[in-house]
Structure formats: C-alpha cells, structure tokens
Coordinates of C-alpha atoms in Angstrom, one line a residue:
M54 CA -22.1 11.2 70.8
K55 CA -21.4 7.6 70.0
I56 CA -17.9 7.8 71.4
K57 CA -19.2 9.3 74.6
S58 CA -21.8 6.5 74.9
L59 CA -19.2 3.8 74.2
A60 CA -16.8 5.3 76.8
K61 CA -19.7 5.3 79.4
D62 CA -20.4 1.7 78.6
I63 CA -16.8 0.7 79.0
F64 CA -16.5 2.6 82.3
L65 CA -19.7 1.0 83.6
T66 CA -18.5 -2.4 82.4
F67 CA -15.3 -2.0 84.3
S68 CA -17.2 -0.7 87.4
L69 CA -19.3 -3.9 87.4
A70 CA -16.1 -6.0 87.6
L71 CA -14.6 -3.7 90.3
L72 CA -17.7 -3.7 92.4
Y73 CA -18.2 -7.5 92.3
V74 CA -14.7 -8.8 92.7
S75 CA -13.5 -6.3 95.3
T76 CA -16.6 -7.0 97.4
I77 CA -15.7 -10.7 97.5
F78 CA -12.3 -9.8 99.0
T79 CA -13.2 -6.8 101.2
G80 CA -16.4 -8.5 102.4
A81 CA -14.3 -11.3 103.8
V82 CA -12.1 -8.8 105.7
I83 CA -15.2 -7.0 107.0
S84 CA -16.7 -10.3 108.1
Y85 CA -13.7 -11.0 110.3
A86 CA -14.4 -7.7 112.2
T87 CA -18.2 -7.8 112.2
S88 CA -20.7 -10.1 110.5
P89 CA -23.7 -7.7 110.0
A90 CA -21.5 -5.2 108.1
E91 CA -20.7 -7.6 105.4
Y92 CA -24.4 -8.1 104.6
L93 CA -24.9 -4.4 104.5
L94 CA -21.9 -4.1 102.1
V95 CA -23.5 -6.8 99.9
I96 CA -26.8 -5.0 99.7
V97 CA -25.1 -1.6 98.8
I98 CA -22.9 -3.2 96.2
A99 CA -25.8 -5.2 94.7
L100 CA -27.7 -1.9 94.3
L101 CA -24.8 -0.2 92.7
F102 CA -24.3 -3.3 90.4
G103 CA -27.9 -3.0 89.3
F104 CA -27.5 0.7 88.8
C105 CA -24.6 0.1 86.4
L106 CA -26.9 -2.0 84.3
V107 CA -29.6 0.6 83.9
S108 CA -29.7 1.7 80.3
E109 CA -32.1 3.1 77.8
K110 CA -31.9 -0.2 75.9
R111 CA -32.1 -3.5 77.8
I112 CA -29.5 -5.1 75.5
R113 CA -26.9 -2.5 76.5
G114 CA -27.3 -3.5 80.2
L115 CA -27.0 -7.1 79.3
L116 CA -23.9 -6.4 77.1
R117 CA -22.3 -4.5 80.0
W118 CA -22.7 -7.4 82.2
L119 CA -21.4 -9.9 79.7
C120 CA -18.4 -7.7 78.8
S121 CA -17.6 -7.3 82.5
F122 CA -16.2 -10.9 82.8
P123 CA -12.8 -10.1 81.2
F124 CA -12.5 -7.0 83.4
A125 CA -13.5 -9.1 86.4
F126 CA -10.7 -11.5 85.6
M127 CA -8.2 -8.7 85.5
V128 CA -9.4 -7.3 88.9
F129 CA -9.3 -10.8 90.4
Q130 CA -5.7 -11.1 89.2
Y131 CA -4.8 -8.0 91.3
F132 CA -6.2 -9.6 94.4
W133 CA -4.7 -13.0 93.6
K134 CA -1.2 -11.7 92.8
T135 CA -1.1 -9.5 96.0
N136 CA -2.3 -12.5 98.2
Y137 CA -5.0 -10.1 99.4
A138 CA -7.1 -12.7 101.3
V139 CA -4.3 -14.3 103.2
R140 CA -2.7 -11.0 104.1
A141 CA -6.1 -9.6 105.2
L142 CA -6.7 -12.6 107.4
N143 CA -3.3 -12.1 109.1
W144 CA -4.0 -8.4 109.4
C145 CA -7.2 -9.2 111.4
F146 CA -5.7 -12.1 113.3
P147 CA -1.9 -11.7 113.6
G148 CA 0.0 -14.9 113.2
Y149 CA -3.0 -16.8 111.9
G150 CA -1.4 -18.3 108.8
K151 CA -3.6 -19.5 106.0
Q152 CA -7.4 -19.4 105.8
S153 CA -9.2 -22.4 107.4
A154 CA -11.9 -24.5 105.7
G155 CA -14.6 -22.8 107.7
G156 CA -13.3 -19.4 106.6
G157 CA -13.3 -20.6 103.0
F158 CA -16.9 -21.8 103.4
A159 CA -18.0 -18.4 104.9
G160 CA -16.3 -16.7 102.0
A161 CA -18.1 -18.9 99.5
L162 CA -21.4 -18.3 101.2
L163 CA -20.8 -14.5 101.0
T164 CA -19.9 -14.8 97.3
I165 CA -23.2 -16.8 96.7
I166 CA -25.2 -14.2 98.5
L167 CA -23.5 -11.4 96.6
S168 CA -24.0 -13.1 93.3
L169 CA -27.7 -13.7 94.0
S170 CA -28.2 -10.1 95.1
C171 CA -26.5 -8.8 92.0
V172 CA -28.6 -11.0 89.8
I173 CA -31.8 -9.8 91.4
C174 CA -30.7 -6.1 91.1
G175 CA -29.6 -6.7 87.6
I176 CA -33.0 -8.2 86.6
I177 CA -34.7 -5.3 88.2
A178 CA -32.4 -2.8 86.4
V179 CA -33.0 -4.3 82.9
S180 CA -36.8 -4.5 83.7
I181 CA -37.1 -0.8 84.3
K182 CA -39.0 1.0 81.5
P183 CA -36.7 3.0 79.2
E184 CA -38.5 6.2 79.9
E185 CA -37.6 5.9 83.6
N186 CA -34.0 5.0 82.8
R187 CA -33.2 8.4 81.3
E188 CA -33.4 10.0 84.7
L189 CA -31.4 7.3 86.3
A190 CA -28.8 7.4 83.5
K191 CA -28.1 11.0 84.2
K192 CA -27.1 10.2 87.8
Q193 CA -25.3 7.0 86.9
L194 CA -21.8 8.2 86.1
P195 CA -21.3 10.5 89.1
V196 CA -22.6 7.9 91.6
I197 CA -20.7 5.0 90.1
A198 CA -17.5 7.0 89.7
A199 CA -17.7 8.0 93.4
A200 CA -18.3 4.4 94.4
D201 CA -15.3 3.2 92.3
V202 CA -13.0 5.8 93.9
I203 CA -14.2 4.9 97.4
I204 CA -13.6 1.2 96.7
I205 CA -10.2 1.7 95.2
I206 CA -9.1 3.9 98.1
L207 CA -10.5 1.4 100.6
V208 CA -8.8 -1.6 98.9
L209 CA -5.4 0.1 98.6
L210 CA -5.6 1.6 102.1
M211 CA -6.4 -1.7 103.7
E212 CA -3.7 -3.5 101.6
S213 CA -1.1 -1.0 102.7
Q214 CA -1.7 -2.1 106.3
F215 CA -1.6 -5.8 105.7
P216 CA 1.5 -7.8 106.8
P217 CA 3.9 -8.8 104.0
L218 CA 3.5 -12.4 102.8
S219 CA 7.1 -13.2 103.9
Q220 CA 6.1 -12.5 107.5
I221 CA 3.1 -14.9 107.2
H222 CA 5.1 -17.8 105.8
Q223 CA 7.9 -17.7 108.4

C-alpha cells in the first residue's frame, strides 16, 4: 500500500509541474489567438493544480508542491530547448521574429495570474477537511491523468505545427 501511495504522490507531483509550466507556454499561444480563452485556461489549470494537492494529510499536499519544483525545471527545459515560445509566436504571426517587450509583459502578467490562482486553489485544497478529501482522492488519479494526457497531446500537436527555428532566424 505504501508503494502505491508513493507512486501516486510522485505522479501528482509531476502533474503539478506539467500543469503549471505547460500553461505558461500554451497560455501565451492561446492569448495570441483570443484573450478571454487564456483566462479560462488559467482557471481550469488552477483548479486542477489545487486538485493535485488534495490529500488526506495536509503535509502530503504541501510536500507534493515542494517536490514539484525539480520536475517543473525539467518540464521548463523541454519548452526552452525546443524554443517553444518563439516558434509559437511565429506560428501565430508568420515572419514575426522574436517576441516583443509588450508580448513579454503580457506573458509575465499571465504567469502572475496563473501563480496567484494556483496559490489560492492550493490553499483551499490543503484547507479541506481530511474526511472530505477521501472522496476527492478517489477521483484524483483519473481526472489528473486525463488532464495530463490532454496537455501533452496539445503541446506536442501544437509544436508539430510550429515553424522550425532556422526558418525564423533567416
């Protein structure tokens, strides 16, 4: 039983990182197309983020969050190494080049809103009474696994359509 519980914690810890980091990058792409959708995405991701932190013991939720930082760094490296943001921008606006200062500011604002939303949902999640968490914990793995699969497919599908970096830096 302990191994199963540990595996669940590791999975949810990775999911926290995947949800947060991928939203920073995909949210920017969505904002290029339509601004209201990015805020809807932030709300949904923040709710899923909080759902990952639901646990029968508050300390486990907090440990999941703390342990998600190394995973977040690994997920961030994927986006950084693939030049996801620049390629996404040029996918939305062919021939654009690199992101402008205004676009960087908008991305930073989205990241701040996402972070605050995740903190609020996280506080709510660790504040839920343990008795109520048992019911939520049963639904946690299927919901988060489905969200992870959708995010991974979305990120990879979008990236497959982005222009190559060599085409951007001509």
